[in-house]
Amino acid sequence: MTSSDIYWIFADLNRYSGVPGVLFFLFFIRQWKSNAAIIFYILFVSFIFDFSIYIYIKHFYPNSYIGSNWWVIVNYGLMSWFFVRVLPRLKKVITVLAIIFALTAIISFGFFMTFLESNTITWVFSSAVFLTLSILGFKEILNKPKGELLKMPVFYALTALFTYYALTFLKGLFMQYLVFELEITSSQLFPVNMVNLFANTSKNYILFFAMVLLHKGVYDPILNPKTNGK
C-alpha cells in the first residue's frame, strides 16, 4: 500500500467526520437557537467544504486552495459566533477582530494573491485569533467554581478547536512556500497532510461529543448554565 493509498483512506474518513454530529442534531436536537446549533453549523460547514473540495479536486482542478480559502472566510464567522457565546465580555474585541479579518481578506485577495493560491495571511491571522481565544476560554471555565471540567461540553469544544488550530497552524504558515517556492512533491507533503486530516477529523468528533453532552443536559457554566447537574 502506497502513501497515496493511505492518504485517501484517511481522506475518506475525514470527509464524512462531520456527518455524525450533523445527523445527531437534525434527528435528536433541532433547537436552532441553542448553543448546540452553533456546533451543528460548524460541523455542517466543515462537511460541505470537505466534500465539495474532494469533488473539485477529483473532477476540476488538482489542488484545494480555492475551497480552503473560502472555508477560512466562512469558518471565521462561525468561530467568532461561537467565541462570542463563550466569552461575551470580549464581544466588542471579537467584532473588531472580525472586521480586521474581513479587511485583511479583501486586501490580500485583491492585491497580493488569487483564490488558487494558499492565503497565508488570512490563515495565520485566523489561527492566531482562535488559538488565543481558546486559551482565554480555558481560563474562563477554570475560573468557574461549579462543575467538573471533564464533564463540561465547552471544555471539549474548546479542546477540539485549540487542537485543530495548533496542529494546522504551521501548515497554513508554510504551505505557500512549500508548494510554490520549494515545489515539493505530494509524497514529501504526505506527513503534513496526514496531520491536517487527523486534526480535522478529531475536531469534528470531539465537537460531536460536546453536542451529545449538551443534549443530555450536562451542566456547563457557559453553554448550558441552567442545568443543575454534577
Tab-separated table of C-alpha atoms in Angstrom:
chain	number	residue	atom	x	y	z
A	1	MET	CA	0.000	0.000	0.000
A	2	THR	CA	1.471	3.339	-1.057
A	3	SER	CA	1.401	6.590	0.888
A	4	SER	CA	-1.162	7.839	-1.615
A	5	ASP	CA	-3.475	4.910	-0.813
A	6	ILE	CA	-3.130	5.563	2.923
A	7	TYR	CA	-3.825	9.246	2.412
A	8	TRP	CA	-7.050	8.652	0.511
A	9	ILE	CA	-8.284	6.154	3.115
A	10	PHE	CA	-7.869	8.758	5.829
A	11	ALA	CA	-9.225	11.438	3.498
A	12	ASP	CA	-12.418	9.383	3.124
A	13	LEU	CA	-12.730	9.076	6.902
A	14	ASN	CA	-12.159	12.790	7.289
A	15	ARG	CA	-14.602	13.749	4.565
A	16	TYR	CA	-17.537	12.252	6.469
A	17	SER	CA	-16.346	13.027	10.002
A	18	GLY	CA	-18.835	15.873	10.348
A	19	VAL	CA	-21.819	13.706	9.391
A	20	PRO	CA	-22.485	12.034	12.812
A	21	GLY	CA	-22.812	15.416	14.521
A	22	VAL	CA	-24.973	16.845	11.738
A	23	LEU	CA	-27.361	13.864	11.783
A	24	PHE	CA	-27.483	13.776	15.579
A	25	PHE	CA	-28.583	17.409	15.689
A	26	LEU	CA	-31.173	17.011	12.920
A	27	PHE	CA	-32.729	13.875	14.428
A	28	PHE	CA	-32.486	14.490	18.161
A	29	ILE	CA	-31.989	18.190	18.938
A	30	ARG	CA	-33.335	20.596	16.281
A	31	GLN	CA	-33.107	23.590	18.637
A	32	TRP	CA	-31.982	26.213	16.164
A	33	LYS	CA	-31.338	28.979	18.687
A	34	SER	CA	-29.395	26.822	21.128
A	35	ASN	CA	-25.633	26.615	21.639
A	36	ALA	CA	-25.787	23.115	20.186
A	37	ALA	CA	-26.931	24.749	16.933
A	38	ILE	CA	-23.655	26.677	16.729
A	39	ILE	CA	-21.725	23.416	16.912
A	40	PHE	CA	-24.085	21.971	14.288
A	41	TYR	CA	-23.339	24.820	11.878
A	42	ILE	CA	-19.597	24.385	12.406
A	43	LEU	CA	-19.853	20.663	11.629
A	44	PHE	CA	-22.236	21.180	8.723
A	45	VAL	CA	-19.982	23.758	7.051
A	46	SER	CA	-16.965	21.511	7.639
A	47	PHE	CA	-18.738	18.598	5.930
A	48	ILE	CA	-19.927	20.722	2.988
A	49	PHE	CA	-16.463	22.098	2.322
A	50	ASP	CA	-14.674	18.762	2.851
A	51	PHE	CA	-16.991	17.035	0.394
A	52	SER	CA	-17.014	19.896	-2.118
A	53	ILE	CA	-13.224	20.164	-2.089
A	54	TYR	CA	-12.961	16.429	-2.762
A	55	ILE	CA	-15.282	16.699	-5.786
A	56	TYR	CA	-13.452	19.796	-7.007
A	57	ILE	CA	-10.020	18.142	-6.833
A	58	LYS	CA	-11.262	14.945	-8.444
A	59	HIS	CA	-13.115	16.499	-11.365
A	60	PHE	CA	-11.979	20.098	-11.914
A	61	TYR	CA	-8.616	21.220	-10.506
A	62	PRO	CA	-5.646	19.433	-8.900
A	63	ASN	CA	-5.476	21.431	-5.653
A	64	SER	CA	-7.882	22.536	-2.951
A	65	TYR	CA	-6.743	26.090	-2.320
A	66	ILE	CA	-9.852	27.773	-3.668
A	67	GLY	CA	-12.077	25.727	-1.367
A	68	SER	CA	-9.724	26.099	1.580
A	69	ASN	CA	-9.583	29.867	1.155
A	70	TRP	CA	-13.359	30.184	1.118
A	71	TRP	CA	-13.570	27.840	4.109
A	72	VAL	CA	-11.246	30.069	6.145
A	73	ILE	CA	-13.516	33.035	5.428
A	74	VAL	CA	-16.819	31.300	6.198
A	75	ASN	CA	-15.396	29.465	9.193
A	76	TYR	CA	-14.102	32.707	10.682
A	77	GLY	CA	-17.660	33.945	11.028
A	78	LEU	CA	-18.790	30.723	12.707
A	79	MET	CA	-15.822	30.680	15.087
A	80	SER	CA	-16.453	34.301	16.017
A	81	TRP	CA	-20.092	33.468	16.764
A	82	PHE	CA	-19.026	30.572	18.988
A	83	PHE	CA	-16.485	32.616	20.929
A	84	VAL	CA	-18.935	35.453	21.476
A	85	ARG	CA	-21.053	32.883	23.348
A	86	VAL	CA	-18.069	31.573	25.309
A	87	LEU	CA	-16.512	34.982	26.007
A	88	PRO	CA	-19.387	37.501	25.922
A	89	ARG	CA	-17.296	40.121	27.758
A	90	LEU	CA	-14.999	40.175	24.709
A	91	LYS	CA	-17.802	40.638	22.184
A	92	LYS	CA	-16.540	44.062	21.071
A	93	VAL	CA	-12.976	42.778	20.707
A	94	ILE	CA	-14.138	39.750	18.695
A	95	THR	CA	-16.248	42.033	16.479
A	96	VAL	CA	-13.311	44.353	15.818
A	97	LEU	CA	-11.084	41.369	15.013
A	98	ALA	CA	-13.726	40.107	12.572
A	99	ILE	CA	-13.720	43.475	10.802
A	100	ILE	CA	-9.915	43.434	10.641
A	101	PHE	CA	-10.034	39.899	9.238
A	102	ALA	CA	-12.546	40.930	6.566
A	103	LEU	CA	-10.366	43.865	5.507
A	104	THR	CA	-7.294	41.623	5.526
A	105	ALA	CA	-9.042	39.086	3.292
A	106	ILE	CA	-10.211	41.774	0.847
A	107	ILE	CA	-6.771	43.382	0.601
A	108	SER	CA	-4.792	40.138	0.371
A	109	PHE	CA	-7.021	38.596	-2.297
A	110	GLY	CA	-7.418	41.890	-4.101
A	111	PHE	CA	-3.749	42.814	-4.388
A	112	PHE	CA	-1.394	40.003	-3.420
A	113	MET	CA	-2.801	36.612	-4.421
A	114	THR	CA	-5.668	34.719	-6.003
A	115	PHE	CA	-8.038	32.117	-4.600
A	116	LEU	CA	-5.976	29.473	-6.410
A	117	GLU	CA	-3.087	30.089	-4.011
A	118	SER	CA	-2.807	29.315	-0.311
A	119	ASN	CA	-3.557	32.566	1.518
A	120	THR	CA	-1.056	32.530	4.351
A	121	ILE	CA	-2.210	35.932	5.629
A	122	THR	CA	-5.821	35.016	6.377
A	123	TRP	CA	-4.877	31.602	7.735
A	124	VAL	CA	-2.226	32.894	10.142
A	125	PHE	CA	-4.498	35.707	11.323
A	126	SER	CA	-7.485	33.433	11.966
A	127	SER	CA	-5.389	30.703	13.590
A	128	ALA	CA	-3.668	33.171	15.923
A	129	VAL	CA	-7.001	34.703	16.912
A	130	PHE	CA	-8.741	31.415	17.656
A	131	LEU	CA	-5.774	29.876	19.446
A	132	THR	CA	-5.723	32.928	21.707
A	133	LEU	CA	-9.483	32.888	22.245
A	134	SER	CA	-9.369	29.156	23.018
A	135	ILE	CA	-6.787	29.791	25.733
A	136	LEU	CA	-8.906	32.609	27.140
A	137	GLY	CA	-11.890	30.243	27.034
A	138	PHE	CA	-9.990	27.652	29.066
A	139	LYS	CA	-9.091	30.362	31.565
A	140	GLU	CA	-12.746	31.390	31.756
A	141	ILE	CA	-14.052	27.928	32.605
A	142	LEU	CA	-11.234	27.271	35.060
A	143	ASN	CA	-12.423	30.315	36.995
A	144	LYS	CA	-15.941	28.887	37.266
A	145	PRO	CA	-16.436	27.360	40.721
A	146	LYS	CA	-19.160	24.878	39.835
A	147	GLY	CA	-18.957	21.754	37.691
A	148	GLU	CA	-16.367	19.151	36.776
A	149	LEU	CA	-14.096	20.267	33.978
A	150	LEU	CA	-14.043	16.919	32.161
A	151	LYS	CA	-17.842	16.848	32.043
A	152	MET	CA	-18.306	20.313	30.558
A	153	PRO	CA	-19.324	20.460	26.872
A	154	VAL	CA	-17.495	23.775	26.487
A	155	PHE	CA	-14.239	22.137	27.605
A	156	TYR	CA	-14.453	19.599	24.773
A	157	ALA	CA	-15.475	22.228	22.243
A	158	LEU	CA	-12.518	24.420	23.197
A	159	THR	CA	-10.194	21.405	23.161
A	160	ALA	CA	-11.369	20.478	19.662
A	161	LEU	CA	-10.763	23.969	18.300
A	162	PHE	CA	-7.475	24.590	20.111
A	163	THR	CA	-6.069	21.233	18.988
A	164	TYR	CA	-7.161	21.808	15.404
A	165	TYR	CA	-5.568	25.233	15.075
A	166	ALA	CA	-2.439	24.191	16.986
A	167	LEU	CA	-1.857	21.212	14.681
A	168	THR	CA	-2.609	23.010	11.425
A	169	PHE	CA	-1.033	26.399	12.128
A	170	LEU	CA	2.387	25.575	10.682
A	171	LYS	CA	0.919	24.013	7.547
A	172	GLY	CA	-1.036	27.174	6.813
A	173	LEU	CA	2.012	29.309	7.558
A	174	PHE	CA	4.403	27.470	5.210
A	175	MET	CA	2.113	25.929	2.576
A	176	GLN	CA	2.632	28.730	0.076
A	177	TYR	CA	6.404	28.423	0.422
A	178	LEU	CA	6.486	24.617	0.351
A	179	VAL	CA	4.323	24.235	-2.742
A	180	PHE	CA	5.113	27.271	-4.867
A	181	GLU	CA	8.720	28.003	-3.870
A	182	LEU	CA	10.240	24.632	-2.952
A	183	GLU	CA	7.845	22.741	-5.250
A	184	ILE	CA	7.868	19.684	-3.017
A	185	THR	CA	6.164	16.528	-4.217
A	186	SER	CA	2.939	15.082	-2.872
A	187	SER	CA	4.877	12.247	-1.219
A	188	GLN	CA	7.059	14.770	0.613
A	189	LEU	CA	3.946	16.632	1.737
A	190	PHE	CA	2.317	13.396	2.925
A	191	PRO	CA	3.179	13.725	6.668
A	192	VAL	CA	1.880	17.295	6.742
A	193	ASN	CA	-1.361	16.318	5.034
A	194	MET	CA	-1.858	13.417	7.442
A	195	VAL	CA	-1.527	15.739	10.425
A	196	ASN	CA	-4.102	18.029	8.829
A	197	LEU	CA	-6.522	15.137	8.260
A	198	PHE	CA	-6.097	13.932	11.849
A	199	ALA	CA	-6.650	17.455	13.189
A	200	ASN	CA	-9.873	18.000	11.230
A	201	THR	CA	-11.281	14.517	11.887
A	202	SER	CA	-10.599	14.670	15.632
A	203	LYS	CA	-12.034	18.204	15.801
A	204	ASN	CA	-15.316	17.069	14.258
A	205	TYR	CA	-15.724	14.034	16.514
A	206	ILE	CA	-14.860	15.953	19.681
A	207	LEU	CA	-17.389	18.646	18.739
A	208	PHE	CA	-19.916	15.875	18.176
A	209	PHE	CA	-19.217	14.591	21.702
A	210	ALA	CA	-19.704	18.098	23.106
A	211	MET	CA	-23.067	18.271	21.321
A	212	VAL	CA	-24.135	14.932	22.819
A	213	LEU	CA	-23.284	16.207	26.306
A	214	LEU	CA	-25.374	19.327	25.701
A	215	HIS	CA	-28.289	17.194	24.529
A	216	LYS	CA	-28.034	15.058	27.691
A	217	GLY	CA	-28.358	18.217	29.764
A	218	VAL	CA	-24.916	18.029	31.325
A	219	TYR	CA	-24.184	21.118	33.391
A	220	ASP	CA	-21.975	23.685	31.712
A	221	PRO	CA	-21.293	27.150	33.196
A	222	ILE	CA	-21.268	28.723	29.724
A	223	LEU	CA	-23.083	26.614	27.140
A	224	ASN	CA	-25.645	25.044	29.491
A	225	PRO	CA	-25.653	27.080	32.746
A	226	LYS	CA	-29.271	26.397	33.738
A	227	THR	CA	-28.832	22.665	34.252
A	228	ASN	CA	-28.180	21.703	37.860
A	229	GLY	CA	-26.077	18.598	37.405
A	230	LYS	CA	-22.795	17.408	38.757
